[in-house]
Coordinates of C-alpha atoms and ligand atoms in Angstrom, one line a residue:
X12 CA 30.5 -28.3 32.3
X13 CA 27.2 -26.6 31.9
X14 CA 29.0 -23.4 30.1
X15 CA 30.7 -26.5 27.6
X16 CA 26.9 -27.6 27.2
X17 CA 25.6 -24.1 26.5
X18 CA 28.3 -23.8 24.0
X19 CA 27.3 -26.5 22.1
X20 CA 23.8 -25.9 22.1
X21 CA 24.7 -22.2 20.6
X22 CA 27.0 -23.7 18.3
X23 CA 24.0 -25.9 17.4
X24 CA 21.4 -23.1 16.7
X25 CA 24.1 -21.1 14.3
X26 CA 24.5 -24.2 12.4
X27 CA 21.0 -25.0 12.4
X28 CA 20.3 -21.3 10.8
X29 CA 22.9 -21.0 8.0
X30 CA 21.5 -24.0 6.8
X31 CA 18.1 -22.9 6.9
X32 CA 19.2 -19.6 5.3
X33 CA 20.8 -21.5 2.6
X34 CA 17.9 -23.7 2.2
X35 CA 16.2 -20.2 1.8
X36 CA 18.5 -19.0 -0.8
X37 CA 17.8 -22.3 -2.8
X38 CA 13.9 -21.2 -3.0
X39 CA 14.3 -17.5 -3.4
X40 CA 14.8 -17.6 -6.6
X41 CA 11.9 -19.4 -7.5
X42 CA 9.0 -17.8 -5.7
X43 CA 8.0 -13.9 -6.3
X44 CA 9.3 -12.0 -3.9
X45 CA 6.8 -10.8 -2.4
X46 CA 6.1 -14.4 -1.4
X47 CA 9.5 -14.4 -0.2
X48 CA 9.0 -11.4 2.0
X49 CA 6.1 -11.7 3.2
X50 CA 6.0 -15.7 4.1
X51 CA 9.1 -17.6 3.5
X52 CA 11.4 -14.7 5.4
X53 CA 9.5 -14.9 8.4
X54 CA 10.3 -18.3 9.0
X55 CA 13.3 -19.8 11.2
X56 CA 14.4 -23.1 11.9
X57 CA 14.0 -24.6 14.9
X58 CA 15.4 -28.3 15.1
X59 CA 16.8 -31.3 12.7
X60 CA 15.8 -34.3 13.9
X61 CA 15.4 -37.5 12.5
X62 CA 14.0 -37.2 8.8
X63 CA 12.0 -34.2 10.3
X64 CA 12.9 -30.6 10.2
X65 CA 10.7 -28.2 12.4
X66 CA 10.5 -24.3 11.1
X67 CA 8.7 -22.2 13.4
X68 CA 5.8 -19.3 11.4
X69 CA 5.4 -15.9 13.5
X70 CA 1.5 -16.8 13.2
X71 CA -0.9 -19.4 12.0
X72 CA -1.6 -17.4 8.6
X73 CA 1.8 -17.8 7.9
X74 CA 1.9 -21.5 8.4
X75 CA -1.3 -22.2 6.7
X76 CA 0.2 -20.1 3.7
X77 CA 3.5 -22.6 3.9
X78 CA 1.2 -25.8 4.2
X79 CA -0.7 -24.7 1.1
X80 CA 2.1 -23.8 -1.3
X81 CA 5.8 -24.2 -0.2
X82 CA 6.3 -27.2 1.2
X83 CA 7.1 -29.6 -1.5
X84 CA 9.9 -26.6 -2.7
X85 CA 10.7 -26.5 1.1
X86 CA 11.7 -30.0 1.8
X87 CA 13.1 -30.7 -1.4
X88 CA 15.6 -27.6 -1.1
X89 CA 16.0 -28.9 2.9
X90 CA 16.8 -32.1 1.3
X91 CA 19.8 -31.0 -0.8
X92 CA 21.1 -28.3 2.1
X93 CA 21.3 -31.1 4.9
X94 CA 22.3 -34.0 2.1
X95 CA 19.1 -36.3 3.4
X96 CA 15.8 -36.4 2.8
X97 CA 13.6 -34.7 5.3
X98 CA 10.3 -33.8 5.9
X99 CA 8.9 -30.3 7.1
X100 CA 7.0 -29.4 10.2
X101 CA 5.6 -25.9 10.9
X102 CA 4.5 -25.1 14.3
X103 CA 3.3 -21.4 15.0
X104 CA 5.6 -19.6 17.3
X105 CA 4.2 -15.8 17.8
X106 CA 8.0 -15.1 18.6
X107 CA 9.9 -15.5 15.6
X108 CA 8.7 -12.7 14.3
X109 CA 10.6 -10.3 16.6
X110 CA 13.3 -12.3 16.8
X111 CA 16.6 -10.9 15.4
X112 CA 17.6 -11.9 12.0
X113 CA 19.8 -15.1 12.0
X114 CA 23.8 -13.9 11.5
X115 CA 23.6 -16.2 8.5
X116 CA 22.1 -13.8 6.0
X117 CA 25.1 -12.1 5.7
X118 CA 25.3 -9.1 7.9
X119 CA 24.1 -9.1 11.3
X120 CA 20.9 -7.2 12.6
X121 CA 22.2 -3.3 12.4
X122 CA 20.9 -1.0 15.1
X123 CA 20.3 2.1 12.9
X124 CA 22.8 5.2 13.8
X125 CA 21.5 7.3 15.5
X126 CA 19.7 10.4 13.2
X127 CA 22.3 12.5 12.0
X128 CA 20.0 14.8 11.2
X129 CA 21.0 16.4 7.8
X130 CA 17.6 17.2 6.7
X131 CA 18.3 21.3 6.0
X132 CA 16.3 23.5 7.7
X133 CA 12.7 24.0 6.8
X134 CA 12.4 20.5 5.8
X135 CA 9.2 18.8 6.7
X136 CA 9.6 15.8 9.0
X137 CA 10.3 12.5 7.6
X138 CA 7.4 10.0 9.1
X139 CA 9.4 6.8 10.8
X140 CA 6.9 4.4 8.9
X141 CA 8.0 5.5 5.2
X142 CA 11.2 3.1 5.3
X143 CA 12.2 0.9 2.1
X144 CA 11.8 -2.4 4.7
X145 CA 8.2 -1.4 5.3
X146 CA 7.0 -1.1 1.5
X147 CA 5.8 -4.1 -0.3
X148 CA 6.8 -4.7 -3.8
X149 CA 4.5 -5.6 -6.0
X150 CA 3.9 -6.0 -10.1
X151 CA 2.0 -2.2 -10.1
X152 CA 5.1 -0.4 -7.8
X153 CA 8.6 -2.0 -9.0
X154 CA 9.5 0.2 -11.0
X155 CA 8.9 3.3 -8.7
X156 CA 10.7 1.2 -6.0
X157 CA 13.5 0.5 -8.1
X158 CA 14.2 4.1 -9.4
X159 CA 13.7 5.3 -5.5
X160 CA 16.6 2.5 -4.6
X161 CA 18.7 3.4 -6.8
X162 CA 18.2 7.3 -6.4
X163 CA 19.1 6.6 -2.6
X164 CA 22.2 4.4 -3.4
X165 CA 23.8 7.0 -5.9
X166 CA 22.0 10.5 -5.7
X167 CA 22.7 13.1 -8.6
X168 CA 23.3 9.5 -10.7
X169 CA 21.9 8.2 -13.4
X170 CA 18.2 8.6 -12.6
X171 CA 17.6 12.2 -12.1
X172 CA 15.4 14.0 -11.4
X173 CA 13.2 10.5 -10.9
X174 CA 9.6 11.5 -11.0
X175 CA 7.2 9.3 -9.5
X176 CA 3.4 9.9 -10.0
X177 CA 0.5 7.6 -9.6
X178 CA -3.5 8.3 -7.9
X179 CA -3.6 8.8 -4.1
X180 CA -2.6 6.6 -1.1
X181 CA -0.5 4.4 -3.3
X182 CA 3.1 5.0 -2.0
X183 CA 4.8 8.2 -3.4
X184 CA 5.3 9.7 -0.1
X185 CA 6.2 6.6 1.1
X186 CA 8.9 5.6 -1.7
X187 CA 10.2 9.2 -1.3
X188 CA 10.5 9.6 2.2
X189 CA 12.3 6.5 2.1
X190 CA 14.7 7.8 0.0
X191 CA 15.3 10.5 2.8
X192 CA 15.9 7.7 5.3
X193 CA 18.2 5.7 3.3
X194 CA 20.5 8.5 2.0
X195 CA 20.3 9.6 6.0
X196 CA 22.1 6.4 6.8
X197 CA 24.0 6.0 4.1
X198 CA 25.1 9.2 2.8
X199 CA 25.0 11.2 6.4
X200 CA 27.0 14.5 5.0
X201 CA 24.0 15.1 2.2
X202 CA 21.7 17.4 2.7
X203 CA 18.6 16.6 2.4
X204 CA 15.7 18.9 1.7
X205 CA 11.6 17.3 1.6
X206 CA 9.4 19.8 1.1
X207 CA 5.7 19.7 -0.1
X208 CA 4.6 21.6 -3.2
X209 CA 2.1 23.5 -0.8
X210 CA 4.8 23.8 1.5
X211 CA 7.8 25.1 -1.1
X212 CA 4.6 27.7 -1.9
X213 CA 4.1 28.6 1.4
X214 CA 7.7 28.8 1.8
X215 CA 8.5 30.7 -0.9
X216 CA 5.4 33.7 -0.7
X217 CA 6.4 34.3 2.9
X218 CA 10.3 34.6 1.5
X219 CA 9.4 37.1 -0.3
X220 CA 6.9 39.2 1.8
X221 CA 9.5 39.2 4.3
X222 CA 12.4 40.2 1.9
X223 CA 14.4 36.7 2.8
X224 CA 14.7 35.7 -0.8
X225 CA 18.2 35.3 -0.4
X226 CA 17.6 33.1 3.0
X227 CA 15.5 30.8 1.1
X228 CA 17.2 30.0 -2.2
X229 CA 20.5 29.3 -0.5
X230 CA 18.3 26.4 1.2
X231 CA 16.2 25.8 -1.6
X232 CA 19.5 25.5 -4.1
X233 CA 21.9 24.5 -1.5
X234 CA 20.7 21.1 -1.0
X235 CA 22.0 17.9 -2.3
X236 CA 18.9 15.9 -2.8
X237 CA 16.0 18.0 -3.2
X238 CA 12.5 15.9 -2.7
X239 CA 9.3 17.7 -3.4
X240 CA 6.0 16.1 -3.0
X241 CA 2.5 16.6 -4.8
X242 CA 4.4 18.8 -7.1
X243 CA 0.8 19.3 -8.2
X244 CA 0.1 22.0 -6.0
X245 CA 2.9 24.4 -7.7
X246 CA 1.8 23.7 -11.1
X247 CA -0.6 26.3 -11.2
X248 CA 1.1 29.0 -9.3
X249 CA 2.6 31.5 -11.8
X250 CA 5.4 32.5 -9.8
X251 CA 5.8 29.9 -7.2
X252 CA 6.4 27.6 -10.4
X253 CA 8.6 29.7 -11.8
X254 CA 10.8 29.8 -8.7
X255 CA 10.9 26.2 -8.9
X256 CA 11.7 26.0 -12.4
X257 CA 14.6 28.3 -11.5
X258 CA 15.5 25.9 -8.3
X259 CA 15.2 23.0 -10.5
X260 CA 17.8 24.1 -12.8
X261 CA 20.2 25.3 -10.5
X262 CA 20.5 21.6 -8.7
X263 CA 19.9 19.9 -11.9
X264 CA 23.0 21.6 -13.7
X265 CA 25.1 20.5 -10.5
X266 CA 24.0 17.3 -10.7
X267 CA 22.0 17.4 -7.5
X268 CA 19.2 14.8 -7.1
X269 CA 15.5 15.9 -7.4
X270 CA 12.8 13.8 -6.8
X271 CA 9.8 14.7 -7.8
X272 CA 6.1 13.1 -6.6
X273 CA 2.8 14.2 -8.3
X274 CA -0.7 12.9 -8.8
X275 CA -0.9 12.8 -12.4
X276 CA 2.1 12.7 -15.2
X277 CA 3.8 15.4 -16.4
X278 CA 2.0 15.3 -19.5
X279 CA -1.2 15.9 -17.5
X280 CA 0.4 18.5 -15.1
X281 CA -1.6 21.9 -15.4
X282 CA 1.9 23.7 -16.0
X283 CA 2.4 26.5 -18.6
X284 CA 5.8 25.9 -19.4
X285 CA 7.0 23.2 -21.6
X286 CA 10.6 23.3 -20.7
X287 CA 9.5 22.1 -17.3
X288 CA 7.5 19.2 -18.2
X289 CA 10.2 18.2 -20.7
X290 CA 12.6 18.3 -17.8
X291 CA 10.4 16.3 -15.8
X292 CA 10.7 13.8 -18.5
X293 CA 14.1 13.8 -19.1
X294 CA 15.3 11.5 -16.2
X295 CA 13.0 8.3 -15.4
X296 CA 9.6 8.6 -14.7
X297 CA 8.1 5.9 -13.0
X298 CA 3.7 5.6 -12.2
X299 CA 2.8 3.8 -9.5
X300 CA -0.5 1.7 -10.4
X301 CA -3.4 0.4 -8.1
X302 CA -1.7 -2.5 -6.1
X303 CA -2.9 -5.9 -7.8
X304 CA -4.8 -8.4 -4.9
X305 CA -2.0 -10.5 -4.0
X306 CA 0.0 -7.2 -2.9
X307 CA -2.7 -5.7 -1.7
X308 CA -2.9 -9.0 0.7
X309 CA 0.8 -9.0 0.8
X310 CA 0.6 -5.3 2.6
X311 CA -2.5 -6.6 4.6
X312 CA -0.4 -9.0 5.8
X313 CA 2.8 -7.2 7.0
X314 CA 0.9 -4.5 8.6
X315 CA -1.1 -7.5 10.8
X316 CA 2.4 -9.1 10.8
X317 CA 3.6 -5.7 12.5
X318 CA 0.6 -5.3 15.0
X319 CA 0.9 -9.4 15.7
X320 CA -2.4 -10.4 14.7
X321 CA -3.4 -13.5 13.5
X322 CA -6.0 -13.2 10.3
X323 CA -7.8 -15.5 8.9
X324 CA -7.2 -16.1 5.1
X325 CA -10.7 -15.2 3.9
X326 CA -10.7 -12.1 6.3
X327 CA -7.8 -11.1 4.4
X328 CA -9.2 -12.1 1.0
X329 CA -12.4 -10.1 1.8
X330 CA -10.6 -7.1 2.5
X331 CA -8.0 -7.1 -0.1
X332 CA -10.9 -7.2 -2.4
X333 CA -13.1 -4.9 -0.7
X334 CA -10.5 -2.0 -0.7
X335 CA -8.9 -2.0 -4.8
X336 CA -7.2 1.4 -5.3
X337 CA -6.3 2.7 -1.8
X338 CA -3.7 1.5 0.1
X339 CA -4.0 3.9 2.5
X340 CA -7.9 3.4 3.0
X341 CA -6.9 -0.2 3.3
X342 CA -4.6 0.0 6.3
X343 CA -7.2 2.1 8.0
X344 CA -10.1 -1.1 7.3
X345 CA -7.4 -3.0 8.8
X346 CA -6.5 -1.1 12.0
X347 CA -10.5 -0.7 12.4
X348 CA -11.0 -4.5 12.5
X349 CA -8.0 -4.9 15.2
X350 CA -9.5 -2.4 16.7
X351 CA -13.4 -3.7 17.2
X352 CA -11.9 -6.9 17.8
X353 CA -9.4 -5.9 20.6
X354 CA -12.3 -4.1 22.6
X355 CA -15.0 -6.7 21.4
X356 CA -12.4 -9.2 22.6
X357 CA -13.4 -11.7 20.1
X358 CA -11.4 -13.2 17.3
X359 CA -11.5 -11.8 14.1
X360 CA -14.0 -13.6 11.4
X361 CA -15.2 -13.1 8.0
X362 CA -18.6 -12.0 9.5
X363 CA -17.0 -9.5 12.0
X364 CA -14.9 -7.9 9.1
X365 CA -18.5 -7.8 6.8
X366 CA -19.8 -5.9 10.1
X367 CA -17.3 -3.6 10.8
X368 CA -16.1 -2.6 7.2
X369 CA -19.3 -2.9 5.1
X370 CA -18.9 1.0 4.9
X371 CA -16.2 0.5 3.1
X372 CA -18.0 -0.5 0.2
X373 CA -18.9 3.3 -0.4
X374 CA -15.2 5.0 0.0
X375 CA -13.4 2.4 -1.7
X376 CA -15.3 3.7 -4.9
X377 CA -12.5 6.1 -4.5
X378 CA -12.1 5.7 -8.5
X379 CA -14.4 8.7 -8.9
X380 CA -17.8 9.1 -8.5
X381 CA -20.8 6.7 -9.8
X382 CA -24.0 7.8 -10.5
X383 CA -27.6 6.1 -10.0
X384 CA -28.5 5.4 -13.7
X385 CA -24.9 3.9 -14.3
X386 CA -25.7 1.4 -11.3
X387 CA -28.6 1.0 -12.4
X388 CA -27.8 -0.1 -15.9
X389 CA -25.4 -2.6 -14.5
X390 CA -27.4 -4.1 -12.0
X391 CA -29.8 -4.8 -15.4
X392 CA -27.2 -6.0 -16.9
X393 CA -25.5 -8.3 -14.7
X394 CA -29.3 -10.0 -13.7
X395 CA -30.4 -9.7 -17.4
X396 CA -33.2 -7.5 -16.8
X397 CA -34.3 -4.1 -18.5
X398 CA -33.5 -0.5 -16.7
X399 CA -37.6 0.0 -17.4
X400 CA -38.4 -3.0 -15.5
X401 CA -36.1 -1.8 -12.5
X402 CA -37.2 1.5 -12.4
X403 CA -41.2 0.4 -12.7
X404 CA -43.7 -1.5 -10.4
X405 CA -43.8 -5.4 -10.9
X406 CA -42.4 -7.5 -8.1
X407 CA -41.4 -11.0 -10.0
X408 CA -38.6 -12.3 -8.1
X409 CA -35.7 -11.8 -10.0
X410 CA -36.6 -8.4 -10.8
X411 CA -37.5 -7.4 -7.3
X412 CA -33.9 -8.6 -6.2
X413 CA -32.4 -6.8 -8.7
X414 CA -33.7 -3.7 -7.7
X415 CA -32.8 -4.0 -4.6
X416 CA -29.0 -5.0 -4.9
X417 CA -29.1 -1.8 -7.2
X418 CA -31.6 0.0 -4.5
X419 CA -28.6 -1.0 -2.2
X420 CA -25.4 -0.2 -4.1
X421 CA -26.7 3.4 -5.0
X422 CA -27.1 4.0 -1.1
X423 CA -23.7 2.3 -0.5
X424 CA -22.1 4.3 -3.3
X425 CA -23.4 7.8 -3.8
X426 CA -24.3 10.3 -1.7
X427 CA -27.9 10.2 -2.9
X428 CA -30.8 10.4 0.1
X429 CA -33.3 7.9 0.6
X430 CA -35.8 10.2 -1.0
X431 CA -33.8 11.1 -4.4
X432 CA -33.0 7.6 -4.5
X433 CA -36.8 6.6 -4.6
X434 CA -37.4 9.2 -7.2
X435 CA -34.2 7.6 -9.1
X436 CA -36.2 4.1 -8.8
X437 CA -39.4 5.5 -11.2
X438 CA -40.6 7.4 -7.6
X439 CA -40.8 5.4 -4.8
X440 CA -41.2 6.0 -1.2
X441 CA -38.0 6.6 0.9
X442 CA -39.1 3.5 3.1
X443 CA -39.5 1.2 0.2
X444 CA -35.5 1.8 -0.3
X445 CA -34.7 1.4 3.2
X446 CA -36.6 -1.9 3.2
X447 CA -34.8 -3.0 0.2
X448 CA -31.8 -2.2 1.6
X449 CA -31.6 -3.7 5.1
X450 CA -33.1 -6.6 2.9
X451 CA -30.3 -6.9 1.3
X452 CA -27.5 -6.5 4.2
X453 CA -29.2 -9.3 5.9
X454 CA -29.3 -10.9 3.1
X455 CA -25.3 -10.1 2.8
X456 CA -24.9 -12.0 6.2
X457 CA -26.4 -15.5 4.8
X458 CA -26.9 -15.8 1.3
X459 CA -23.4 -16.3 -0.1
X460 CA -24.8 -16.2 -3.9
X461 CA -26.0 -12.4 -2.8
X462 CA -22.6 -11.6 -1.6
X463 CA -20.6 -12.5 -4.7
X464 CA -23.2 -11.1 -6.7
X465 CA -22.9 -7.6 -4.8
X466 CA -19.0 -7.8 -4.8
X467 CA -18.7 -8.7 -8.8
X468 CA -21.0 -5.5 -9.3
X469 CA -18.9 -3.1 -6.7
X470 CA -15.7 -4.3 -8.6
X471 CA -17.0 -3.5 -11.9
X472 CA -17.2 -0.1 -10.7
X473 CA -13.9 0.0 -9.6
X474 CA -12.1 -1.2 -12.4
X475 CA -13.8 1.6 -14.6
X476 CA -11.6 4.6 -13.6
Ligands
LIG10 P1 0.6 8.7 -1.8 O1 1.6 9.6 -1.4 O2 0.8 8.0 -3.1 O3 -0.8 9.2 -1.7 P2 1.4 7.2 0.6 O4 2.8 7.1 0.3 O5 1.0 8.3 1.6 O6 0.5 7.5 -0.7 O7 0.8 5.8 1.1 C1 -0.4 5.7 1.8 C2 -0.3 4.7 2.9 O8 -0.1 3.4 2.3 C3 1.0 4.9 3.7 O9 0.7 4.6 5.0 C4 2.0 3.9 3.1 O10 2.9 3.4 4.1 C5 1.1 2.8 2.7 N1 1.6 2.1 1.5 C6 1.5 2.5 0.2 N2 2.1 1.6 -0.6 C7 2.6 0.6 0.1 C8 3.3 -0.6 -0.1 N3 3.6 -1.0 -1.4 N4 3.7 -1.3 0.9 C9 3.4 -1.0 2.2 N5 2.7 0.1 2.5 C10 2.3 0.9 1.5
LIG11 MG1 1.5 11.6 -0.9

């Protein structure tokens, strides 16, 4: 009797969830799909009753996110699934986020295979993190995520060698180390070699001071799918360049995959052979761009998804807009904040994430250096006062507050001391800057006018690369 009843009840939930899923296939289509990764996939129904149908979000973000922008879409594709119409309900369940996958989307949760290793010998480690599932997809990394996929599901195909290049802590490693993964579950019997440029250097010099030349080509050109990163650092080794050129060749002309990561584009590569660069371009190259803000809050997201922590929406907002061109630099903000919050043992708020991260003002100017008189001339420019009257000695209100937000950003983003900064400013006294600038980080804390006026002025720097 009570197995019957538990029957039921199962039989209940699995019809429950391919209805759901389908009502999830109605919307996919018509939200971005980062959306639908990042929000929408995370949800899962939990019962039909009445005119009401209650979906359960992993955390509150998540349901605040549906209650703001997909529930109209929601109940009107629930509407046509369940053939009535029906109203939504989200409550926060911080379980449905581990739970399996409901056998409705087609396959059921896989537990990978176990790691045939067929990385060849010498290869660097792949890191676990760098999977395809992990890596948000976003307007300024499609394309390099679509050339990697495609590279995994048919190496030596179409898209070789696929060269991906873009600035620093935007993905390459990861895109390419997923590639590794994938085509270790997929395509077990290739093998796989991921090798640095420094490392294929390193590799190489000792190959030949050892007389194992022969050792280290076979491995070198016996591979399958070769997948060199921050090619960069061979391009201005004579003979270590050479050596790949040679490696290159021999893969390519079998139709062996090469993928090929690098800081700049091959154009730019400090190379001294053309045939190289034009082989570079000969298969698809693909850059990889700053993320824009909603992926950069799309990856925010995931990772606190992953560490189940609930954000608040303007935390995540600040950050994604403190931290432009770094993704990198942005999961560290982020694994700061859990962090001081964990041990402070206090919830995470706009002002705790100002406290904790206000340093990141200076590193995310990771777009290259800016100097005093640049900041200087923008601060003038954005408050409509002269560089002379910034740099000299009266103290009418406007102008004193302009010189301290620029007193303030050229501490936050050079490496200028107090003292050169005072000479900077016409020759002031150090403490005249340090009074300007704890004047202006309290001033951060409560004057909401100050802190858009500082952010706008620390973005204009960024977007100038
Ligand atoms: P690069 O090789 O371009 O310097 P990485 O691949 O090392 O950058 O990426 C830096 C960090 O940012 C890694 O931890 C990576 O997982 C993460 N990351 C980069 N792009 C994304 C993305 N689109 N989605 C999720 N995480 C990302
Ligand atoms: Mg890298």
């Amino acid at each position: 009797m009570v197995e019957q009843l538990e029957l039921n009840l199962e039989d209940e939930a699995a019809a429950l969830n391919a209805a759901w899923e389908q009502v999830l296939g109605e919307l996919r289509p018509h939200v971005k799909a980062a959306t639908f990764e990042a929000v929408l996939k995370g949800l899962r129904a939990l019962s039909q009753a009445g005119d009401v149908l209650r979906i359960a979000a992993p955390h509150m973000l998540m349901k605040q996110m549906v209650e703001r922008s997909h529930l109209p879409a929601l109940a009107e594709a629930a509407t046509v699934v369940f053939g009535r119409p029906l109203r939504i309900e989200v409550v926060v369940d911080k379980n449905a986020a581990s739970r399996p996958a409901p056998a409705s989307q087609g396959k059921t949760e896989e537990t990978p295979p176990p790691p045939t290793d067929n990385l060849v010998t010498g290869s660097l480690p792949l890191n676990a993190r760098y999977v395809f599932d992990e890596f948000v997809i976003g307007s300024s990394n499609r394309l390099a995520y679509a050339g990697a996929m495609a590279v995994a599901e048919s190496p030596g195909g179409d898209y070789n060698p696929l060269f991906l290049y873009g600035g620093v802590g935007l993905g390459k490693t990861h895109l390419m180390q997923a590639i590794g993964h994938e085509l270790r579950r997929t395509h077990p019997g290739k093998k796989v070699l991921y090798l640095s440029g420094e490392s294929f250097t390193v590799q190489y010099v000792t190959a030949l001071q050892q007389r194992r030349m022969e050792e280290f080509r076979r491995r070198t050109r016996g591979a399958d799918v070769l997948l060199i990163d921050d090619i960069q650092f061979i391009a201005d080794k004579e003979s270590t360049e050479e050596e790949f050129f040679h490696t290159f060749n021999s893969l390519y002309q079998t139709d062996r995959q090469i993928v090929i990561a690098s800081d700049r584009s091959p154009r730019d590569l400090h190379t001294s052979s053309d045939r190289m660069r034009s082989r570079f371009e000969s298969g698809l190259m693909a850059d990889i761009k700053g993320p824009d803000l909603e992926t950069r809050m799309a990856i925010l997201q995931k990772k606190a998804l992953a560490e189940s922590a609930a954000i608040p929406t303007d935390v995540l907002v600040y950050m994604a807009e403190l931290i432009h061109s770094n993704i990198r630099v942005l999961e560290g903000a982020l694994i700061k904040l859990l962090a001081y919050a964990s041990i402070s043992n206090q919830p995470i708020t706009r002002e705790m994430a100002d406290q904790v991260l206000g340093h990141y003002f200076r590193q995310s100017s990771d777009a290259g250096p800016v100097d005093a008189e640049t900041i200087i001339r923008k601060v003038g420019d954005y408050y409509g006062v002269q560089v002379a009257q910034i740099k000299g000695k009266r103290r009418d209100k406007a102008l004193v507050t302009a010189r301290q937000v620029a007193m303030h950003l050229v501490r936050e983003m050079t490496s200028a001391s107090l003292p050169e900064i005072g000479r900077v400013f016409g020759g002031k006294d150090h403490t005249t800057v340090i009074h300007a600038c704890t004047k202006i980080k309290a001033g951060l804390k409560e004057d909401p006018q100050l802190g858009l006026a500082v952010r706008e002025l620390m973005e204009s720097f960024q977007q100038e690369e």
